[in-house]
A tleap script that builds the chain and sets N, CA, C and O, in Angstrom:
source leaprc.protein.ff14SB
mol = sequence {
  NILE ARG GLU TRP ALA ALA ALA ALA LEU GLY
  LYS ILE GLY PRO ALA ALA SER GLU ALA VAL
  PRO ALA LEU LEU GLU SER LEU ARG SER PRO
  ASP THR VAL ILE ARG SER ASN ALA ALA THR
  ALA LEU ALA GLU ILE GLY PRO ALA ALA ARG
  MET ALA ILE PRO ALA LEU VAL GLN ALA LEU
  SER ASP SER ASP ALA VAL VAL CYS SER ASN
  ALA ILE HIE ALA LEU GLY GLU MET GLY LYS
  CALA
}
set mol.1.N position { -0.177 1.022 16.502 }
set mol.1.CA position { 0.713 1.407 15.754 }
set mol.1.C position { 1.252 0.848 14.528 }
set mol.1.O position { 2.086 1.373 13.791 }
set mol.2.N position { 0.630 -0.379 14.383 }
set mol.2.CA position { 1.022 -0.653 12.952 }
set mol.2.C position { 0.573 0.610 11.550 }
set mol.2.O position { 1.284 1.163 10.710 }
set mol.3.N position { -0.584 0.664 11.771 }
set mol.3.CA position { -1.397 1.779 11.178 }
set mol.3.C position { -0.629 3.107 10.779 }
set mol.3.O position { -0.616 3.620 9.660 }
set mol.4.N position { -0.110 3.475 11.713 }
set mol.4.CA position { 0.599 4.929 11.393 }
set mol.4.C position { 2.206 4.092 11.078 }
set mol.4.O position { 2.969 4.784 10.404 }
set mol.5.N position { 2.561 3.193 11.352 }
set mol.5.CA position { 3.789 2.915 11.024 }
set mol.5.C position { 3.658 3.203 9.187 }
set mol.5.O position { 4.247 4.102 8.587 }
set mol.6.N position { 2.722 2.168 8.563 }
set mol.6.CA position { 2.662 2.432 7.633 }
set mol.6.C position { 2.416 3.202 6.917 }
set mol.6.O position { 2.684 3.029 5.728 }
set mol.7.N position { 1.883 4.214 7.309 }
set mol.7.CA position { 1.850 5.761 6.849 }
set mol.7.C position { 3.466 6.250 6.873 }
set mol.7.O position { 4.028 6.549 5.819 }
set mol.8.N position { 4.078 6.296 8.017 }
set mol.8.CA position { 5.652 6.988 8.003 }
set mol.8.C position { 6.274 6.554 7.092 }
set mol.8.O position { 7.019 7.333 6.498 }
set mol.9.N position { 6.191 5.190 6.670 }
set mol.9.CA position { 6.976 4.334 5.217 }
set mol.9.C position { 6.903 5.212 4.426 }
set mol.9.O position { 7.845 5.721 3.819 }
set mol.10.N position { 5.334 5.584 4.323 }
set mol.10.CA position { 4.964 5.651 3.100 }
set mol.10.C position { 5.586 7.440 2.721 }
set mol.10.O position { 5.852 7.826 1.583 }
set mol.11.N position { 5.694 8.242 3.910 }
set mol.11.CA position { 6.485 9.759 3.776 }
set mol.11.C position { 7.593 9.379 3.633 }
set mol.11.O position { 8.002 10.357 3.007 }
set mol.12.N position { 8.595 8.618 3.717 }
set mol.12.CA position { 9.727 8.153 3.333 }
set mol.12.C position { 10.390 7.685 1.786 }
set mol.12.O position { 11.521 7.450 1.359 }
set mol.13.N position { 9.112 7.696 1.271 }
set mol.13.CA position { 9.148 7.681 -0.364 }
set mol.13.C position { 10.164 6.115 -0.690 }
set mol.13.O position { 10.316 5.050 -0.092 }
set mol.14.N position { 10.588 6.599 -1.712 }
set mol.14.CA position { 11.114 5.523 -2.623 }
set mol.14.C position { 12.364 5.031 -1.827 }
set mol.14.O position { 12.863 3.932 -2.071 }
set mol.15.N position { 12.941 6.009 -0.710 }
set mol.15.CA position { 14.101 4.876 0.261 }
set mol.15.C position { 12.949 4.059 1.096 }
set mol.15.O position { 13.560 3.298 1.846 }
set mol.16.N position { 12.158 3.971 1.198 }
set mol.16.CA position { 11.490 2.753 1.642 }
set mol.16.C position { 11.322 1.925 1.366 }
set mol.16.O position { 10.559 1.244 2.052 }
set mol.17.N position { 11.944 1.330 0.084 }
set mol.17.CA position { 11.659 0.507 -0.505 }
set mol.17.C position { 11.770 -0.912 0.043 }
set mol.17.O position { 11.383 -1.968 -0.456 }
set mol.18.N position { 12.298 -0.709 1.014 }
set mol.18.CA position { 12.934 -2.353 1.558 }
set mol.18.C position { 11.608 -2.818 2.429 }
set mol.18.O position { 11.570 -3.980 2.835 }
set mol.19.N position { 10.556 -1.941 2.706 }
set mol.19.CA position { 9.939 -1.698 3.649 }
set mol.19.C position { 8.267 -2.462 2.615 }
set mol.19.O position { 7.242 -2.525 3.294 }
set mol.20.N position { 8.181 -2.886 1.311 }
set mol.20.CA position { 7.674 -3.224 0.691 }
set mol.20.C position { 7.441 -4.535 0.677 }
set mol.20.O position { 6.550 -4.773 -0.138 }
set mol.21.N position { 7.952 -5.780 1.364 }
set mol.21.CA position { 7.423 -6.732 1.401 }
set mol.21.C position { 6.578 -6.726 2.851 }
set mol.21.O position { 5.763 -7.639 2.984 }
set mol.22.N position { 6.688 -5.949 3.730 }
set mol.22.CA position { 5.490 -5.477 5.035 }
set mol.22.C position { 4.783 -5.115 5.064 }
set mol.22.O position { 4.052 -4.922 6.036 }
set mol.23.N position { 4.589 -4.703 3.455 }
set mol.23.CA position { 3.572 -3.334 3.430 }
set mol.23.C position { 2.664 -4.346 2.503 }
set mol.23.O position { 1.437 -4.341 2.603 }
set mol.24.N position { 3.270 -5.101 1.711 }
set mol.24.CA position { 2.108 -6.278 1.273 }
set mol.24.C position { 1.637 -6.858 2.340 }
set mol.24.O position { 0.472 -6.538 2.575 }
set mol.25.N position { 2.316 -7.919 3.402 }
set mol.25.CA position { 1.615 -7.869 4.364 }
set mol.25.C position { 0.409 -6.913 4.894 }
set mol.25.O position { -0.794 -7.170 4.915 }
set mol.26.N position { 0.889 -6.075 5.194 }
set mol.26.CA position { -0.353 -5.431 5.834 }
set mol.26.C position { -1.320 -5.029 4.603 }
set mol.26.O position { -2.287 -4.399 5.032 }
set mol.27.N position { -1.346 -5.181 3.393 }
set mol.27.CA position { -2.524 -5.297 2.644 }
set mol.27.C position { -3.474 -6.326 2.801 }
set mol.27.O position { -4.547 -6.291 2.199 }
set mol.28.N position { -3.016 -7.658 3.915 }
set mol.28.CA position { -3.902 -8.801 4.086 }
set mol.28.C position { -4.555 -8.131 5.478 }
set mol.28.O position { -5.523 -8.706 5.977 }
set mol.29.N position { -4.101 -7.089 6.015 }
set mol.29.CA position { -4.752 -7.065 7.439 }
set mol.29.C position { -6.370 -7.161 7.500 }
set mol.29.O position { -7.220 -6.977 6.629 }
set mol.30.N position { -6.480 -7.571 9.059 }
set mol.30.CA position { -8.557 -7.420 8.606 }
set mol.30.C position { -8.674 -5.888 8.759 }
set mol.30.O position { -9.640 -5.313 8.257 }
set mol.31.N position { -7.611 -5.126 9.515 }
set mol.31.CA position { -8.094 -3.765 9.947 }
set mol.31.C position { -8.081 -2.897 8.621 }
set mol.31.O position { -7.021 -3.131 8.041 }
set mol.32.N position { -8.704 -2.157 8.050 }
set mol.32.CA position { -9.596 -1.860 6.826 }
set mol.32.C position { -8.485 -0.439 7.295 }
set mol.32.O position { -8.159 0.142 6.260 }
set mol.33.N position { -7.983 0.091 8.304 }
set mol.33.CA position { -6.865 1.461 8.341 }
set mol.33.C position { -5.488 1.213 7.807 }
set mol.33.O position { -4.766 2.008 7.204 }
set mol.34.N position { -5.230 -0.169 8.171 }
set mol.34.CA position { -3.843 -0.710 7.890 }
set mol.34.C position { -3.818 -0.919 6.626 }
set mol.34.O position { -2.904 -0.557 5.885 }
set mol.35.N position { -4.882 -1.553 6.265 }
set mol.35.CA position { -5.078 -1.946 4.481 }
set mol.35.C position { -4.735 -0.755 3.560 }
set mol.35.O position { -4.120 -0.761 2.494 }
set mol.36.N position { -5.406 0.481 4.388 }
set mol.36.CA position { -5.751 1.372 3.439 }
set mol.36.C position { -4.112 2.297 3.723 }
set mol.36.O position { -3.578 2.898 2.791 }
set mol.37.N position { -3.661 2.269 4.766 }
set mol.37.CA position { -2.118 2.921 4.873 }
set mol.37.C position { -1.236 2.381 4.607 }
set mol.37.O position { -0.123 2.907 4.638 }
set mol.38.N position { -1.499 0.827 4.164 }
set mol.38.CA position { 0.097 0.564 3.449 }
set mol.38.C position { -0.981 0.735 1.824 }
set mol.38.O position { -0.296 1.250 0.940 }
set mol.39.N position { -1.918 0.524 1.518 }
set mol.39.CA position { -1.561 0.702 0.022 }
set mol.39.C position { -1.273 2.583 -0.213 }
set mol.39.O position { -0.796 3.050 -1.247 }
set mol.40.N position { -1.575 3.182 0.658 }
set mol.40.CA position { -1.072 4.657 0.256 }
set mol.40.C position { 0.305 4.735 -0.161 }
set mol.40.O position { 0.910 5.232 -1.110 }
set mol.41.N position { 0.739 3.736 1.399 }
set mol.41.CA position { 2.441 3.854 1.531 }
set mol.41.C position { 2.792 3.326 0.144 }
set mol.41.O position { 3.739 3.788 -0.492 }
set mol.42.N position { 2.124 2.493 -0.243 }
set mol.42.CA position { 2.889 1.610 -1.933 }
set mol.42.C position { 2.839 3.131 -2.350 }
set mol.42.O position { 3.943 3.661 -2.230 }
set mol.43.N position { 1.673 4.118 -2.888 }
set mol.43.CA position { 1.901 4.647 -3.990 }
set mol.43.C position { 2.655 5.582 -3.830 }
set mol.43.O position { 3.039 6.197 -4.825 }
set mol.44.N position { 3.069 5.946 -2.580 }
set mol.44.CA position { 4.338 7.130 -1.770 }
set mol.44.C position { 5.663 6.303 -2.522 }
set mol.44.O position { 6.436 6.976 -3.205 }
set mol.45.N position { 5.846 5.099 -2.396 }
set mol.45.CA position { 7.598 4.882 -2.657 }
set mol.45.C position { 7.358 4.215 -3.932 }
set mol.45.O position { 8.234 3.430 -4.295 }
set mol.46.N position { 5.994 4.432 -4.932 }
set mol.46.CA position { 6.433 4.663 -6.214 }
set mol.46.C position { 6.498 3.100 -6.976 }
set mol.46.O position { 5.930 2.054 -6.662 }
set mol.47.N position { 7.555 3.453 -8.244 }
set mol.47.CA position { 7.794 2.848 -8.732 }
set mol.47.C position { 8.735 1.391 -7.882 }
set mol.47.O position { 8.709 0.201 -8.197 }
set mol.48.N position { 9.409 1.992 -6.880 }
set mol.48.CA position { 10.493 1.179 -6.164 }
set mol.48.C position { 9.561 0.236 -5.398 }
set mol.48.O position { 10.063 -0.419 -4.484 }
set mol.49.N position { 7.709 0.036 -5.787 }
set mol.49.CA position { 7.341 -0.866 -5.058 }
set mol.49.C position { 6.433 -1.603 -5.911 }
set mol.49.O position { 5.459 -2.209 -5.467 }
set mol.50.N position { 6.813 -1.543 -7.386 }
set mol.50.CA position { 6.505 -2.460 -8.250 }
set mol.50.C position { 6.229 -3.804 -7.877 }
set mol.50.O position { 5.243 -4.231 -8.479 }
set mol.51.N position { 6.706 -4.559 -7.162 }
set mol.51.CA position { 6.129 -5.695 -6.677 }
set mol.51.C position { 5.310 -6.165 -6.520 }
set mol.51.O position { 4.885 -7.284 -6.808 }
set mol.52.N position { 4.629 -4.601 -5.564 }
set mol.52.CA position { 3.474 -4.848 -5.007 }
set mol.52.C position { 2.453 -4.786 -6.157 }
set mol.52.O position { 1.361 -4.341 -5.802 }
set mol.53.N position { 2.557 -5.125 -7.434 }
set mol.53.CA position { 1.481 -4.607 -8.478 }
set mol.53.C position { 0.680 -5.188 -7.851 }
set mol.53.O position { 0.143 -4.561 -6.938 }
set mol.54.N position { 0.165 -7.032 -8.158 }
set mol.54.CA position { -0.108 -8.285 -7.940 }
set mol.54.C position { -1.230 -8.099 -6.507 }
set mol.54.O position { -2.427 -8.387 -6.498 }
set mol.55.N position { -0.544 -7.625 -5.543 }
set mol.55.CA position { -1.438 -7.534 -4.531 }
set mol.55.C position { -2.151 -6.013 -4.836 }
set mol.55.O position { -3.317 -5.925 -4.454 }
set mol.56.N position { -1.772 -5.239 -5.255 }
set mol.56.CA position { -2.583 -3.796 -5.386 }
set mol.56.C position { -4.110 -4.060 -6.234 }
set mol.56.O position { -5.266 -3.641 -6.176 }
set mol.57.N position { -3.404 -4.903 -6.935 }
set mol.57.CA position { -4.637 -5.294 -7.755 }
set mol.57.C position { -6.355 -6.196 -6.959 }
set mol.57.O position { -7.583 -6.149 -7.033 }
set mol.58.N position { -5.086 -7.009 -6.170 }
set mol.58.CA position { -6.358 -8.320 -5.204 }
set mol.58.C position { -7.286 -6.620 -4.398 }
set mol.58.O position { -8.416 -6.134 -4.362 }
set mol.59.N position { -6.056 -6.342 -3.954 }
set mol.59.CA position { -6.658 -4.525 -3.591 }
set mol.59.C position { -7.808 -4.286 -3.720 }
set mol.59.O position { -8.610 -4.351 -2.788 }
set mol.60.N position { -8.192 -3.865 -5.269 }
set mol.60.CA position { -9.376 -3.282 -5.579 }
set mol.60.C position { -10.739 -4.141 -5.329 }
set mol.60.O position { -11.826 -3.575 -5.439 }
set mol.61.N position { -10.667 -5.318 -5.040 }
set mol.61.CA position { -11.603 -6.042 -4.884 }
set mol.61.C position { -12.055 -5.866 -3.143 }
set mol.61.O position { -12.801 -6.574 -2.466 }
set mol.62.N position { -11.406 -4.838 -2.833 }
set mol.62.CA position { -11.549 -5.126 -1.127 }
set mol.62.C position { -12.773 -4.717 -1.147 }
set mol.62.O position { -13.414 -4.399 -2.149 }
set mol.63.N position { -13.294 -4.714 0.467 }
set mol.63.CA position { -14.878 -4.738 0.858 }
set mol.63.C position { -15.114 -3.016 1.394 }
set mol.63.O position { -16.196 -2.697 1.887 }
set mol.64.N position { -13.907 -1.918 1.220 }
set mol.64.CA position { -13.413 -1.247 2.056 }
set mol.64.C position { -13.469 -0.172 0.700 }
set mol.64.O position { -12.884 -0.505 -0.331 }
set mol.65.N position { -14.315 1.318 0.785 }
set mol.65.CA position { -13.833 1.742 -0.594 }
set mol.65.C position { -12.817 2.549 -0.533 }
set mol.65.O position { -12.600 3.173 -1.572 }
set mol.66.N position { -11.747 2.844 0.821 }
set mol.66.CA position { -10.933 4.078 0.790 }
set mol.66.C position { -10.068 3.006 0.059 }
set mol.66.O position { -9.467 3.167 -1.003 }
set mol.67.N position { -10.136 1.443 1.130 }
set mol.67.CA position { -8.709 0.587 0.579 }
set mol.67.C position { -8.841 1.073 -0.840 }
set mol.67.O position { -8.323 2.110 -1.253 }
set mol.68.N position { -9.654 0.154 -1.635 }
set mol.68.CA position { -10.060 -0.179 -3.522 }
set mol.68.C position { -9.431 1.512 -3.630 }
set mol.68.O position { -8.631 1.549 -4.565 }
set mol.69.N position { -9.563 2.847 -2.969 }
set mol.69.CA position { -9.365 4.177 -3.470 }
set mol.69.C position { -7.550 4.187 -3.539 }
set mol.69.O position { -6.883 4.650 -4.465 }
set mol.70.N position { -7.194 3.746 -2.686 }
set mol.70.CA position { -6.022 4.199 -1.990 }
set mol.70.C position { -5.373 2.782 -3.434 }
set mol.70.O position { -4.751 3.007 -4.472 }
set mol.71.N position { -5.734 1.794 -3.018 }
set mol.71.CA position { -4.626 0.722 -4.312 }
set mol.71.C position { -5.011 1.413 -5.960 }
set mol.71.O position { -4.120 1.246 -6.794 }
set mol.72.N position { -5.682 1.809 -6.208 }
set mol.72.CA position { -6.254 2.862 -7.568 }
set mol.72.C position { -5.028 3.649 -7.588 }
set mol.72.O position { -4.053 3.386 -8.291 }
set mol.73.N position { -5.117 4.513 -6.874 }
set mol.73.CA position { -3.850 5.653 -6.527 }
set mol.73.C position { -2.827 4.802 -7.050 }
set mol.73.O position { -2.440 4.777 -8.218 }
set mol.74.N position { -2.386 4.054 -6.021 }
set mol.74.CA position { -0.585 3.193 -6.027 }
set mol.74.C position { -0.502 2.715 -7.376 }
set mol.74.O position { 0.503 2.918 -8.058 }
set mol.75.N position { -1.518 2.082 -7.804 }
set mol.75.CA position { -0.804 1.725 -9.200 }
set mol.75.C position { -0.930 2.773 -10.202 }
set mol.75.O position { -0.495 2.616 -11.343 }
set mol.76.N position { -1.507 3.830 -9.817 }
set mol.76.CA position { -0.681 5.104 -10.749 }
set mol.76.C position { -0.008 5.269 -10.479 }
set mol.76.O position { 0.658 5.276 -11.514 }
set mol.77.N position { 0.557 5.462 -9.810 }
set mol.77.CA position { 2.117 6.095 -9.273 }
set mol.77.C position { 2.959 4.640 -9.477 }
set mol.77.O position { 4.007 4.610 -8.833 }
set mol.78.N position { 2.736 3.731 -10.074 }
set mol.78.CA position { 3.479 2.677 -10.348 }
set mol.78.C position { 4.599 3.404 -11.768 }
set mol.78.O position { 5.824 3.283 -11.802 }
set mol.79.N position { 4.079 3.842 -12.396 }
set mol.79.CA position { 4.192 4.165 -13.679 }
set mol.79.C position { 3.697 3.484 -14.967 }
set mol.79.O position { 2.781 2.681 -15.143 }
set mol.80.N position { 4.544 4.024 -15.784 }
set mol.80.CA position { 4.322 3.137 -17.203 }
set mol.80.C position { 4.548 1.175 -16.807 }
set mol.80.O position { 5.347 0.730 -15.983 }
set mol.81.N position { 3.729 0.463 -17.549 }
set mol.81.CA position { 3.252 -0.979 -17.316 }
set mol.81.C position { 5.145 -1.198 -19.060 }
set mol.81.O position { 5.457 -2.306 -19.497 }
savepdb mol mol.pdb
quit
């Protein structure tokens, strides 16, 4: 259920910014699908999730290529530094 909850939060977009702390926790999950969906959700929340940037940078070293790719995408959606 957690994997789909993250995906659903992403679909809400910037209005889901209050969920960013929970998504940050999900980025540390042992489940690759949860980590991947959390990174995607943060991308969809966009600049409202800027507090996630350090965790997304860490996710670039994830052992799963999809998680890394989604973290790259999320960082790109955070806007200009």
